[in-house]
JSON list of C-alpha atoms in Angstrom, two decimals:
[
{"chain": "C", "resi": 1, "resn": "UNK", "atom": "CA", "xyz": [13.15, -41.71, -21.80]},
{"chain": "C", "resi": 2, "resn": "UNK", "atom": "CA", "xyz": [11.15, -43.67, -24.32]},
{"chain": "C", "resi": 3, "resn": "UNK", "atom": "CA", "xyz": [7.58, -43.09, -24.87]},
{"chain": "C", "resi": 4, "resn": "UNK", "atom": "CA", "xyz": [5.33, -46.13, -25.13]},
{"chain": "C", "resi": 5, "resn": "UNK", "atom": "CA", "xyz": [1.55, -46.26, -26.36]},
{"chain": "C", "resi": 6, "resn": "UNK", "atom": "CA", "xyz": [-0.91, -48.91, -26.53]},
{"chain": "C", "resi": 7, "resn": "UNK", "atom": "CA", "xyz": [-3.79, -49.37, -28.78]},
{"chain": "C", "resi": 8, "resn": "UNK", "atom": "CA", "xyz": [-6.58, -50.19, -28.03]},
{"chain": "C", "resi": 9, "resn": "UNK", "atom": "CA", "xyz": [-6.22, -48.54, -23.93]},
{"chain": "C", "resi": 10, "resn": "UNK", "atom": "CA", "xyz": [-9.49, -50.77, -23.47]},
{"chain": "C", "resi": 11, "resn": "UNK", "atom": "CA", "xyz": [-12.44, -52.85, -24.64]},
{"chain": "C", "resi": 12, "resn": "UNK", "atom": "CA", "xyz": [-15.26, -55.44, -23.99]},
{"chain": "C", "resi": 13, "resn": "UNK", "atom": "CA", "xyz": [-15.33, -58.51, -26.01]},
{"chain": "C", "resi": 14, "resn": "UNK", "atom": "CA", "xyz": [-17.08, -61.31, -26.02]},
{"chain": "C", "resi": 15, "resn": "UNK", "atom": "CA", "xyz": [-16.44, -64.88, -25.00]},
{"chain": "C", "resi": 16, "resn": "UNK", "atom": "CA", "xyz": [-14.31, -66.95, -27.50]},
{"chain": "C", "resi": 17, "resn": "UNK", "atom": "CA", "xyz": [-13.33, -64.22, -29.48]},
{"chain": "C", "resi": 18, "resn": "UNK", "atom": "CA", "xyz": [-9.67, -63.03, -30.36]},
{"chain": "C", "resi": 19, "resn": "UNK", "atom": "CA", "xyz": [-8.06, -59.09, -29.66]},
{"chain": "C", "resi": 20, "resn": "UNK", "atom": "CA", "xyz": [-4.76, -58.04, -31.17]},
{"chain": "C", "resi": 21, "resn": "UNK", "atom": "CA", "xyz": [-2.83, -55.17, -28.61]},
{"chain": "C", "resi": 22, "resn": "UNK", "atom": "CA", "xyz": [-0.59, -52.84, -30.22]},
{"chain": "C", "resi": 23, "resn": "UNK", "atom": "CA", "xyz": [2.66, -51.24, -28.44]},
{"chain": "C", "resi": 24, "resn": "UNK", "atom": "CA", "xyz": [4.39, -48.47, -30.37]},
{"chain": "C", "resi": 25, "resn": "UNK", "atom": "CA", "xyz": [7.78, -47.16, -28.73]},
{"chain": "C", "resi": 26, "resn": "UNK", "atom": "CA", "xyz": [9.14, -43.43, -29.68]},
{"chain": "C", "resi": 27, "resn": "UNK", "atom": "CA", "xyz": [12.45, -45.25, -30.55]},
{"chain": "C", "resi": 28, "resn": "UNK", "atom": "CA", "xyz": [14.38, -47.88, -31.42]},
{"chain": "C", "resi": 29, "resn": "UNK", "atom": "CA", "xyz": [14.86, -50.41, -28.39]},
{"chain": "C", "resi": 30, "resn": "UNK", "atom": "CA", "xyz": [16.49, -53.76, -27.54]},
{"chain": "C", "resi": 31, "resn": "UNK", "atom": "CA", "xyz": [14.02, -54.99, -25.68]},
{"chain": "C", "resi": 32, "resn": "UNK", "atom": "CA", "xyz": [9.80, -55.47, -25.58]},
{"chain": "C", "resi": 33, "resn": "UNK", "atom": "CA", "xyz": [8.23, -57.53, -23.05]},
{"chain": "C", "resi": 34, "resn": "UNK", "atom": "CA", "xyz": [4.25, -58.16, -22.63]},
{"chain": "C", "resi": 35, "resn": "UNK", "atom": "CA", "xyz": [2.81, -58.38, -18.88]},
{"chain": "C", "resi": 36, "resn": "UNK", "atom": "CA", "xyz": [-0.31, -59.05, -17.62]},
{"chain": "C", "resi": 37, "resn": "UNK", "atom": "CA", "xyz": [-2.04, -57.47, -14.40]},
{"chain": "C", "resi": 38, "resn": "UNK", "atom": "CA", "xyz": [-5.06, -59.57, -13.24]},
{"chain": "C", "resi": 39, "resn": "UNK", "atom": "CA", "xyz": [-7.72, -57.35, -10.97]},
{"chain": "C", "resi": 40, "resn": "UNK", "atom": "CA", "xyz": [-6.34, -56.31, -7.80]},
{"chain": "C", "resi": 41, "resn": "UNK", "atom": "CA", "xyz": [-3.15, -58.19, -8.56]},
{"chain": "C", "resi": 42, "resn": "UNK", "atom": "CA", "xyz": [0.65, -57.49, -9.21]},
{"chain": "C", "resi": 43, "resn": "UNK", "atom": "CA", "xyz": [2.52, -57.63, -12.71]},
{"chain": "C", "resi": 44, "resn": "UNK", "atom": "CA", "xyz": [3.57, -61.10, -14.37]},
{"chain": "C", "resi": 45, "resn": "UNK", "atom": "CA", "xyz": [5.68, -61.68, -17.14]},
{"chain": "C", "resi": 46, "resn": "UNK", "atom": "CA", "xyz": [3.99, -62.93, -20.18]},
{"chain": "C", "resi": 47, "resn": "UNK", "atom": "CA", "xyz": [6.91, -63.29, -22.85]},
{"chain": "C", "resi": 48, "resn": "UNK", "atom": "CA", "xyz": [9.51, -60.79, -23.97]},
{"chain": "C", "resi": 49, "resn": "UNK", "atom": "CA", "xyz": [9.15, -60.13, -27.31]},
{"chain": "C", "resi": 50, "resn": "UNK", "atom": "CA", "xyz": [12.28, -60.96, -29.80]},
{"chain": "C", "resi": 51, "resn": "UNK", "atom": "CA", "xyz": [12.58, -59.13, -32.93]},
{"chain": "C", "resi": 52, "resn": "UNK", "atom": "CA", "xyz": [12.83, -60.85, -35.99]},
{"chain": "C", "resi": 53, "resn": "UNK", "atom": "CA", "xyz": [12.45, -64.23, -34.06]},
{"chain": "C", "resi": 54, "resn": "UNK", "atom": "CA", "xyz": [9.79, -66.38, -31.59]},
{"chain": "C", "resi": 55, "resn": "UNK", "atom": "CA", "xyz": [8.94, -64.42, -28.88]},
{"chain": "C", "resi": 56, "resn": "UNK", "atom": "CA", "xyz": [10.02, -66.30, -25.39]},
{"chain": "C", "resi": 57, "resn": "UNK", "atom": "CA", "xyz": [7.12, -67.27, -23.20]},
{"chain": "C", "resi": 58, "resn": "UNK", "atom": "CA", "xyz": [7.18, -67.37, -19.18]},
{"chain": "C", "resi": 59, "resn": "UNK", "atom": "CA", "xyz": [5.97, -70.64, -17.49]},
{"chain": "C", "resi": 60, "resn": "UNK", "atom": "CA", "xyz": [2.13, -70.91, -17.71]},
{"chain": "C", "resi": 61, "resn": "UNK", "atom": "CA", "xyz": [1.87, -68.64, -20.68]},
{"chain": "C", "resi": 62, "resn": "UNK", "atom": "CA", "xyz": [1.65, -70.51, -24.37]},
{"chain": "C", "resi": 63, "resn": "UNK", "atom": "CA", "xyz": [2.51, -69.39, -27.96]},
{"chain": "C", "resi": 64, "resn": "UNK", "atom": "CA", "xyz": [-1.37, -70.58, -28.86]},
{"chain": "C", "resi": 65, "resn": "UNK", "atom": "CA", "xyz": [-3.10, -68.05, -26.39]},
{"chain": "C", "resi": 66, "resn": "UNK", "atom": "CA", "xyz": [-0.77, -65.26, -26.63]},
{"chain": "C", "resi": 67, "resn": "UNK", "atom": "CA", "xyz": [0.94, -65.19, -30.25]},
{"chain": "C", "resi": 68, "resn": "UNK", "atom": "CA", "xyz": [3.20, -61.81, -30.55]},
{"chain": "C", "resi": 69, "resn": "UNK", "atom": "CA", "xyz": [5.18, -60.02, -33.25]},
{"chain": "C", "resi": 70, "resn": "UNK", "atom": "CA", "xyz": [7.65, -57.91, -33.55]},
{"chain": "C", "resi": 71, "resn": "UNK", "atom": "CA", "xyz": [8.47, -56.90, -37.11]},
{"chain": "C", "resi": 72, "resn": "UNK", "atom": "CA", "xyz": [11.08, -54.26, -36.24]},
{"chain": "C", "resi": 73, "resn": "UNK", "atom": "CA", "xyz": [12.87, -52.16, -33.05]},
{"chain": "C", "resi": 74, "resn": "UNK", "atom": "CA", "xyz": [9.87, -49.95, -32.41]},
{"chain": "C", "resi": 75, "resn": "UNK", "atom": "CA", "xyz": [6.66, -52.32, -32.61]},
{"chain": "C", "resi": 76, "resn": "UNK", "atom": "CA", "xyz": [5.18, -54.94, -31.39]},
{"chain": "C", "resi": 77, "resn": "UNK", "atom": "CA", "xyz": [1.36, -56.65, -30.65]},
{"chain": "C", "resi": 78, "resn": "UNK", "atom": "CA", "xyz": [0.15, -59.16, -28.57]},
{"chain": "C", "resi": 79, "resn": "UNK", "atom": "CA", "xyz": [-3.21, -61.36, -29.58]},
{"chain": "C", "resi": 80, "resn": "UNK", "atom": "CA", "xyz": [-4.93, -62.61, -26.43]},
{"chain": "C", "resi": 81, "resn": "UNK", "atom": "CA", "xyz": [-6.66, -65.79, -27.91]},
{"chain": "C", "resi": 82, "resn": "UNK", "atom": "CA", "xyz": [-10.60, -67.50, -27.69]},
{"chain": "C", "resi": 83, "resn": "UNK", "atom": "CA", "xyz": [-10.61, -65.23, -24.89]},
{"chain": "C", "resi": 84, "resn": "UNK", "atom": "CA", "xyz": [-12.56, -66.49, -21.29]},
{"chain": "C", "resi": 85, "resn": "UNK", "atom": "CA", "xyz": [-13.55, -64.01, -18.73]},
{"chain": "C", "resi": 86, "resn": "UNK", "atom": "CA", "xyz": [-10.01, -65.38, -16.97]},
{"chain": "C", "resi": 87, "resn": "UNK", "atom": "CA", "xyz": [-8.37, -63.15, -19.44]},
{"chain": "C", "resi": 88, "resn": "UNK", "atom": "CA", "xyz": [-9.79, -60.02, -17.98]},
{"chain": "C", "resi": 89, "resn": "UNK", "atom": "CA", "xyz": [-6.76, -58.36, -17.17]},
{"chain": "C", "resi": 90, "resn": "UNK", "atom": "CA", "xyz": [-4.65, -55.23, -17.79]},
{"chain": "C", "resi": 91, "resn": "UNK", "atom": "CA", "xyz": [-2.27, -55.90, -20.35]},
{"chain": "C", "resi": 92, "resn": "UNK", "atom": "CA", "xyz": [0.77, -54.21, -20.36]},
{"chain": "C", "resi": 93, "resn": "UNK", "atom": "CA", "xyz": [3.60, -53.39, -22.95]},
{"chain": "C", "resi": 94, "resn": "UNK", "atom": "CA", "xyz": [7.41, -52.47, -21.67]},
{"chain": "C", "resi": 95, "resn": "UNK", "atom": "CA", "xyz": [10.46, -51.38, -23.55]},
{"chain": "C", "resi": 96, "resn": "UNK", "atom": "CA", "xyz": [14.44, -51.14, -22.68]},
{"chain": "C", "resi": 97, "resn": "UNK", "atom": "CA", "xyz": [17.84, -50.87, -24.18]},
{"chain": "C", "resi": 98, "resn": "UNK", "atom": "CA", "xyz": [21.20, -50.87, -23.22]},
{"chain": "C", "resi": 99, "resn": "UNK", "atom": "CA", "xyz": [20.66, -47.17, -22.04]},
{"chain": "C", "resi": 100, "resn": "UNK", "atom": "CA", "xyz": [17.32, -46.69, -20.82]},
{"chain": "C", "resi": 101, "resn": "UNK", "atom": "CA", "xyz": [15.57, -48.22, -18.08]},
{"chain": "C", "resi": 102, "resn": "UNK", "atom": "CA", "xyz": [12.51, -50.36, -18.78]},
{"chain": "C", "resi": 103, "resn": "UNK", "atom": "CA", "xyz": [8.86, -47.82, -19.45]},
{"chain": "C", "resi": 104, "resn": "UNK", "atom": "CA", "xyz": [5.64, -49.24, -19.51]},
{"chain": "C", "resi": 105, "resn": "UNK", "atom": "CA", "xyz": [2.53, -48.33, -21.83]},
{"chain": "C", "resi": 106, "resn": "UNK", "atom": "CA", "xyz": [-0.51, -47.26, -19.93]},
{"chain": "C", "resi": 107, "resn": "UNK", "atom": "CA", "xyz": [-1.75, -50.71, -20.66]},
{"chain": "C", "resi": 108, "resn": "UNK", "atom": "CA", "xyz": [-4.60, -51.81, -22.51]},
{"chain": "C", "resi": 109, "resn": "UNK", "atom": "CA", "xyz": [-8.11, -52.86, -20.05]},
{"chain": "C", "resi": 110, "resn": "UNK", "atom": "CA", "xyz": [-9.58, -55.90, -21.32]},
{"chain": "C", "resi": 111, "resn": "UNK", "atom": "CA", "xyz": [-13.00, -57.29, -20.18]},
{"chain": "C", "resi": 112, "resn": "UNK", "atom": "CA", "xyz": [-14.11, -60.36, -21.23]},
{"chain": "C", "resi": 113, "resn": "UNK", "atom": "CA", "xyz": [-18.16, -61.14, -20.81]},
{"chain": "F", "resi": 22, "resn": "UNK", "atom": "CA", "xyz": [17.08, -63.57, -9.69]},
{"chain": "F", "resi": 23, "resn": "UNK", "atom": "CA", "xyz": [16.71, -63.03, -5.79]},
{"chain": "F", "resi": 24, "resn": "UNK", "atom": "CA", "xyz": [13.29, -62.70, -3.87]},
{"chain": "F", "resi": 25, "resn": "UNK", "atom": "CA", "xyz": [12.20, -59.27, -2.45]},
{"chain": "F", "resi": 26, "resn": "UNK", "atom": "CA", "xyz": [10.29, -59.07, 0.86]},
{"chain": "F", "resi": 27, "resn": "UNK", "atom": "CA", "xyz": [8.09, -55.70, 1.43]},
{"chain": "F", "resi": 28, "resn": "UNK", "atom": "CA", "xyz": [5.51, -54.35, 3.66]},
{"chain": "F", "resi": 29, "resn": "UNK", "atom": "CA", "xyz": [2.39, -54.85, 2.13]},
{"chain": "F", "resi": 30, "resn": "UNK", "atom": "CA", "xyz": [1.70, -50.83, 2.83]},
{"chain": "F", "resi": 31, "resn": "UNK", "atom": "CA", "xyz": [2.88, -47.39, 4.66]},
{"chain": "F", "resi": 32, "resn": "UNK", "atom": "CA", "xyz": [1.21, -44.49, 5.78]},
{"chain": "F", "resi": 33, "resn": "UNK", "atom": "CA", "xyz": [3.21, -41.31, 5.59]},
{"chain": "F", "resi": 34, "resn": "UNK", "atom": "CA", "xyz": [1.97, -37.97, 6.17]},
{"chain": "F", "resi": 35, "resn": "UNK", "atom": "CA", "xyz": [2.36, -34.85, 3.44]},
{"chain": "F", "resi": 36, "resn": "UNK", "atom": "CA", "xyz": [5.55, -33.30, 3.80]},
{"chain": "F", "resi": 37, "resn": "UNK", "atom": "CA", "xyz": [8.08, -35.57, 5.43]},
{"chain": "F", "resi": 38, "resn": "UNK", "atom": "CA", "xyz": [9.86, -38.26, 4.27]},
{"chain": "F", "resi": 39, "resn": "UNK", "atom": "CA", "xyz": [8.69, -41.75, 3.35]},
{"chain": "F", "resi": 40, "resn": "UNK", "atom": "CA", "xyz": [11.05, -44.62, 4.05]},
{"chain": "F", "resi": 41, "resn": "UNK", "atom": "CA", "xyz": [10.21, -47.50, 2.22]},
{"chain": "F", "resi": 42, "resn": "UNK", "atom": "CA", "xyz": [12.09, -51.00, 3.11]},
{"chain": "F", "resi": 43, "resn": "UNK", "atom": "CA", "xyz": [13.24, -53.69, 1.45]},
{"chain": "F", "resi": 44, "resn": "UNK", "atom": "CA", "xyz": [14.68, -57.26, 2.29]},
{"chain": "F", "resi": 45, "resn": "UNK", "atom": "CA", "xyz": [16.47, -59.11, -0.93]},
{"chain": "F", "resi": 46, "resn": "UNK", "atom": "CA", "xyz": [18.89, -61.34, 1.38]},
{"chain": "F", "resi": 47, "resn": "UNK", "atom": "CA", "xyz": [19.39, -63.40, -1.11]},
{"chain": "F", "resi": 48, "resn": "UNK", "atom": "CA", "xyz": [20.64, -60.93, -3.98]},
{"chain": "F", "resi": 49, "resn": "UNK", "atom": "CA", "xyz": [24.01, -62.07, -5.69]},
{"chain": "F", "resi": 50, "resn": "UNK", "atom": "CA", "xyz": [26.87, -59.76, -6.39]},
{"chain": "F", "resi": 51, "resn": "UNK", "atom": "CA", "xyz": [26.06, -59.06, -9.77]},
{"chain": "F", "resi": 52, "resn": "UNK", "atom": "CA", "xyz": [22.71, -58.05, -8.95]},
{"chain": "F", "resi": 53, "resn": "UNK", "atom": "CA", "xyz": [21.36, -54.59, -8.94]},
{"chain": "F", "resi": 54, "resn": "UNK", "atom": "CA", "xyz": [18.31, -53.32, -6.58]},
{"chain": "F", "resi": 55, "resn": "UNK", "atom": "CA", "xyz": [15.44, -51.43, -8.66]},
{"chain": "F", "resi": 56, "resn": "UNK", "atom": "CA", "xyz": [12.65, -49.45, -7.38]},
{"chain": "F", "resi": 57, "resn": "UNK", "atom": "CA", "xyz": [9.13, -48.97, -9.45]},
{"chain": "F", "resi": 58, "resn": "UNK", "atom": "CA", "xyz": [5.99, -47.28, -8.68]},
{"chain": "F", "resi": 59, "resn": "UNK", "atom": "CA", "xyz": [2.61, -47.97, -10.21]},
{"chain": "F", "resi": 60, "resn": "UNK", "atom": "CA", "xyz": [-0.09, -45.27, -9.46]},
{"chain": "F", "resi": 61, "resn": "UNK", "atom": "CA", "xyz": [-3.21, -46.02, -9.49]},
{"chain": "F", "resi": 62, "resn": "UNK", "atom": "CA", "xyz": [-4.53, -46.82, -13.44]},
{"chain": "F", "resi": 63, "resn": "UNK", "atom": "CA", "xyz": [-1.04, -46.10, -15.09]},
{"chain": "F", "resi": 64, "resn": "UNK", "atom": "CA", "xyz": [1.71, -48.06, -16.01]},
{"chain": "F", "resi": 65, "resn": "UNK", "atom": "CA", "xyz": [4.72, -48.82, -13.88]},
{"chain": "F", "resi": 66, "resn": "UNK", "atom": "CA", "xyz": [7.13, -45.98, -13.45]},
{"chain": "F", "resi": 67, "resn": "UNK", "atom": "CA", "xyz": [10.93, -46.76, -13.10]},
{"chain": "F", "resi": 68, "resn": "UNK", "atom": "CA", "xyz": [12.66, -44.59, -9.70]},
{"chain": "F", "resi": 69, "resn": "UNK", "atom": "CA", "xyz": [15.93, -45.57, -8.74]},
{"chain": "F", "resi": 70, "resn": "UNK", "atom": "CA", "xyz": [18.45, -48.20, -9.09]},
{"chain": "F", "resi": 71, "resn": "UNK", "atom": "CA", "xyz": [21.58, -49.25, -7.24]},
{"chain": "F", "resi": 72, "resn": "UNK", "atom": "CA", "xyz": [24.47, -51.67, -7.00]},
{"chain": "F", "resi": 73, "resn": "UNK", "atom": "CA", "xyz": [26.26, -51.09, -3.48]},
{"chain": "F", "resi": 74, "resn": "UNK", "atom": "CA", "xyz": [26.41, -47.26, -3.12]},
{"chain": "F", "resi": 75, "resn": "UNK", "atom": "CA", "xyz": [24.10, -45.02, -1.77]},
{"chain": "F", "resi": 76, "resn": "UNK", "atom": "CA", "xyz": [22.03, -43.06, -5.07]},
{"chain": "F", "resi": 77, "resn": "UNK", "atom": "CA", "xyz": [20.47, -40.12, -5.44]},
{"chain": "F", "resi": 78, "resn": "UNK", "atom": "CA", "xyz": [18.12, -38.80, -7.90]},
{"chain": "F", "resi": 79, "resn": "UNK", "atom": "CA", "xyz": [15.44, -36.12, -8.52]},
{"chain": "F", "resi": 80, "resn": "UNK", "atom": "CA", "xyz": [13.14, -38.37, -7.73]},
{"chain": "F", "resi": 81, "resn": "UNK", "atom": "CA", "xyz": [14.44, -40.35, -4.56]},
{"chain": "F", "resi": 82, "resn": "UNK", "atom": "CA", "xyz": [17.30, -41.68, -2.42]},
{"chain": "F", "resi": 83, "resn": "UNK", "atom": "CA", "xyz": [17.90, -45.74, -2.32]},
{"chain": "F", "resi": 84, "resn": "UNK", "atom": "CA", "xyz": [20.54, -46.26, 0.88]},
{"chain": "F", "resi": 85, "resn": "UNK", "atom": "CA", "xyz": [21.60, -50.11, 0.35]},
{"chain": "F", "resi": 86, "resn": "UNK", "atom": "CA", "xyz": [23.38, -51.71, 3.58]},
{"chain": "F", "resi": 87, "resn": "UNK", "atom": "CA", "xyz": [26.55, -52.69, 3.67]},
{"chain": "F", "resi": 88, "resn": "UNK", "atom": "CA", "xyz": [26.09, -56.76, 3.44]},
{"chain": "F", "resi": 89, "resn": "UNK", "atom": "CA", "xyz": [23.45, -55.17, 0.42]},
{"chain": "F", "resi": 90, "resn": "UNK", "atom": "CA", "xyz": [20.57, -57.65, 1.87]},
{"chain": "F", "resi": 91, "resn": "UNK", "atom": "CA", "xyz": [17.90, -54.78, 2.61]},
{"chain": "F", "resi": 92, "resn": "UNK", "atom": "CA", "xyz": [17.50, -51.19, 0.79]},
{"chain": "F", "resi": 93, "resn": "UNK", "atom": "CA", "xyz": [15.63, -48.34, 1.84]},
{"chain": "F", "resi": 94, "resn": "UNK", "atom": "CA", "xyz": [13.88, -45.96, -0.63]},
{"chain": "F", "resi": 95, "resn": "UNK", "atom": "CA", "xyz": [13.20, -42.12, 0.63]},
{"chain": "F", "resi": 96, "resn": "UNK", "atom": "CA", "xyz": [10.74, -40.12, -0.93]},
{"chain": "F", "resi": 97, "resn": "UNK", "atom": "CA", "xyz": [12.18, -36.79, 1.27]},
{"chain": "F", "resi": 98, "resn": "UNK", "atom": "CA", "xyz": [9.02, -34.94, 0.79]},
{"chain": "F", "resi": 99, "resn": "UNK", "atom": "CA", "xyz": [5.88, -36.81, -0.04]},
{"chain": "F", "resi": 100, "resn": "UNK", "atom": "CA", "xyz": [2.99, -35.53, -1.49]},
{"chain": "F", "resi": 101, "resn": "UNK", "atom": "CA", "xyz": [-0.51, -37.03, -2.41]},
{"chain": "F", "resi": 102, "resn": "UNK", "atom": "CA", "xyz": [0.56, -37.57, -5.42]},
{"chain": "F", "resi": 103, "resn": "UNK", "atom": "CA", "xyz": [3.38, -39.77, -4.34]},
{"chain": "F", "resi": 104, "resn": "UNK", "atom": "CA", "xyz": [0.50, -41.96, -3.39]},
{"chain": "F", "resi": 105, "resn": "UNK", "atom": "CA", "xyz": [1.20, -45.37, -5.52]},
{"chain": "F", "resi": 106, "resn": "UNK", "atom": "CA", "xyz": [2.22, -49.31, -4.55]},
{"chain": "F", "resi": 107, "resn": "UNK", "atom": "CA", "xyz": [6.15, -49.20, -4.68]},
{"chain": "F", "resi": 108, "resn": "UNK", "atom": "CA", "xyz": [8.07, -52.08, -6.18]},
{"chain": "F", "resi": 109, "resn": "UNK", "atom": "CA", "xyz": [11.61, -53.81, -4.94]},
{"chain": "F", "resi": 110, "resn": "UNK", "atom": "CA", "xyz": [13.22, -55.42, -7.81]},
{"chain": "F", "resi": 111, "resn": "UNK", "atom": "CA", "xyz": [16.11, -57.04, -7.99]},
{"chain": "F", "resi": 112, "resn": "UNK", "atom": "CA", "xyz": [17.88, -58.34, -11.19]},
{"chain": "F", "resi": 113, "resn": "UNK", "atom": "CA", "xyz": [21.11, -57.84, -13.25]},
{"chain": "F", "resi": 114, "resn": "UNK", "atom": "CA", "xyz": [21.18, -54.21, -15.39]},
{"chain": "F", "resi": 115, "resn": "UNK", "atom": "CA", "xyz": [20.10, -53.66, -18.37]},
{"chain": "F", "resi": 116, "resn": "UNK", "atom": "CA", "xyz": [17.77, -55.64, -20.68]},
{"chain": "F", "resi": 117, "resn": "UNK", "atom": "CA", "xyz": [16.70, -58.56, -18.21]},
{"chain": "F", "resi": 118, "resn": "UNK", "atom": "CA", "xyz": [12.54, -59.05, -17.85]},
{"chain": "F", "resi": 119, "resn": "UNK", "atom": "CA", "xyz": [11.57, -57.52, -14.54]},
{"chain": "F", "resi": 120, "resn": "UNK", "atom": "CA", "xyz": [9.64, -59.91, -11.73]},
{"chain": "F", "resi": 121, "resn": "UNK", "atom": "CA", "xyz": [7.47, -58.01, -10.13]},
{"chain": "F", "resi": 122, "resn": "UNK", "atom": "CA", "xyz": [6.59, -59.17, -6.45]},
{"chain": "F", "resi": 123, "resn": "UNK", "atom": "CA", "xyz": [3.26, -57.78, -4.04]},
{"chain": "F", "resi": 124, "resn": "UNK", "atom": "CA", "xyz": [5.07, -54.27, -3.40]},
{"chain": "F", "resi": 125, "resn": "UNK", "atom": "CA", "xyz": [3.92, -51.83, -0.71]},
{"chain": "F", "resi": 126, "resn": "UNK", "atom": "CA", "xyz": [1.02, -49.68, -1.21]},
{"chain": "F", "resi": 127, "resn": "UNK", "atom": "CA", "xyz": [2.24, -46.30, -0.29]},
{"chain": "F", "resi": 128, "resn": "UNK", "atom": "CA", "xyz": [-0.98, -43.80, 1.36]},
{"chain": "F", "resi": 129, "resn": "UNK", "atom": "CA", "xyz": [0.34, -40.41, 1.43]},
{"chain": "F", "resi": 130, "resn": "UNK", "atom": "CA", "xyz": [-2.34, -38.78, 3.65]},
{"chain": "F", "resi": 131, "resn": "UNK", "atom": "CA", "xyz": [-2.76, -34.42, 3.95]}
]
């Protein structure tokens, strides 16, 4: 199975202000996809993350608020833009390929004050 | 991809076997059923997947009726730790974003 990790796994920032999420995967994978868990709520799809080209964004969710990268099969980061106190959320990072199943970081606890 | 319909939670005592359903009347035929878990403060955790058969793995058993438009997910012995909200997903294999719906919240109680 692949092993995911997240930088940072949480912080506090302040209103208007910009934080850049890491996901590292043990190996080389297909796929990355960013999701979003708002308090007390299920999972939804930000974008999945396309390597070497734009990621693709999910209805609702914008290329301005939520620029990602992926520079290669292993990383990627997501930027959660002029943040709001809306964006306090869990964000999560997921991997897959043609053989594994898709693993999720341990997701990365944003508060927003 | 097809809609999932779940309990919004279970109670199932430590020991015997949690049966967790799952309506997806909808699903096409080139559409697999997928069960996650999320405990509580971790990512989700991939269980089981199926196409028509019955599967079995070290972690559960997924028994998919025969028209496949409900599953069934056994945990045969649950412990406390087995405690976690339990997510029907269905999609196509491999590589496709997973939609995650409410799930069932699972209380394994001693």
């Amino acid at each position: 199975s692949a092993v995911i990790s997240q930088k940072p796994s949480r912080d506090i920032c302040q209103r208007g202000t910009s934080l850049t999420i890491q996901c590292q995967v043990d190996s080389q994978v297909t796929m990355m996809f960013w999701y979003r868990q708002q308090p007390g709520q299920s999972l939804t799809l930000i974008a999945t993350a396309n390597q070497g080209s734009e990621a693709t964004y999910e209805s609702g969710f914008v290329i301005d608020k939520f620029p990602i990268s992926r520079p290669n099969l292993t990383f990627s980061t997501l930027t959660v833009s002029n943040m709001s106190p809306e964006d306090s959320s869990i964000y999560l990072c997921s991997a897959s390929d043609r053989v594994y199943e898709q693993y999720f970081g341990p997701g990365t606890r944003l508060t927003v004050t | 991809d097809a809609k999932t319909t779940q309990p919004p939670s279970m109670d199932c005592a430590e020991g015997r076997a949690a049966n967790l359903p799952c309506n997806h009347s909808t699903i096409s035929g080139n559409e697999y059923v997928y069960w996650y878990r999320q405990i509580h403060s971790q990512g989700p955790q991939y269980i089981i997947h199926g196409l028509k058969n019955n599967e079995t793995n070290e972690m559960a058993s997924l028994i998919i009726t025969e028209d496949r438009k409900s599953s069934t997910l056994i945990l045969p012995h649950a412990t406390l730790r087995d405690t976690a909200v339990y997510y029907c997903i269905v999609r196509a294999e491999y590589g496709n974003k997973l939609v995650f719906g409410a799930g069932t919240i699972l209380r394994v109680k001693s």
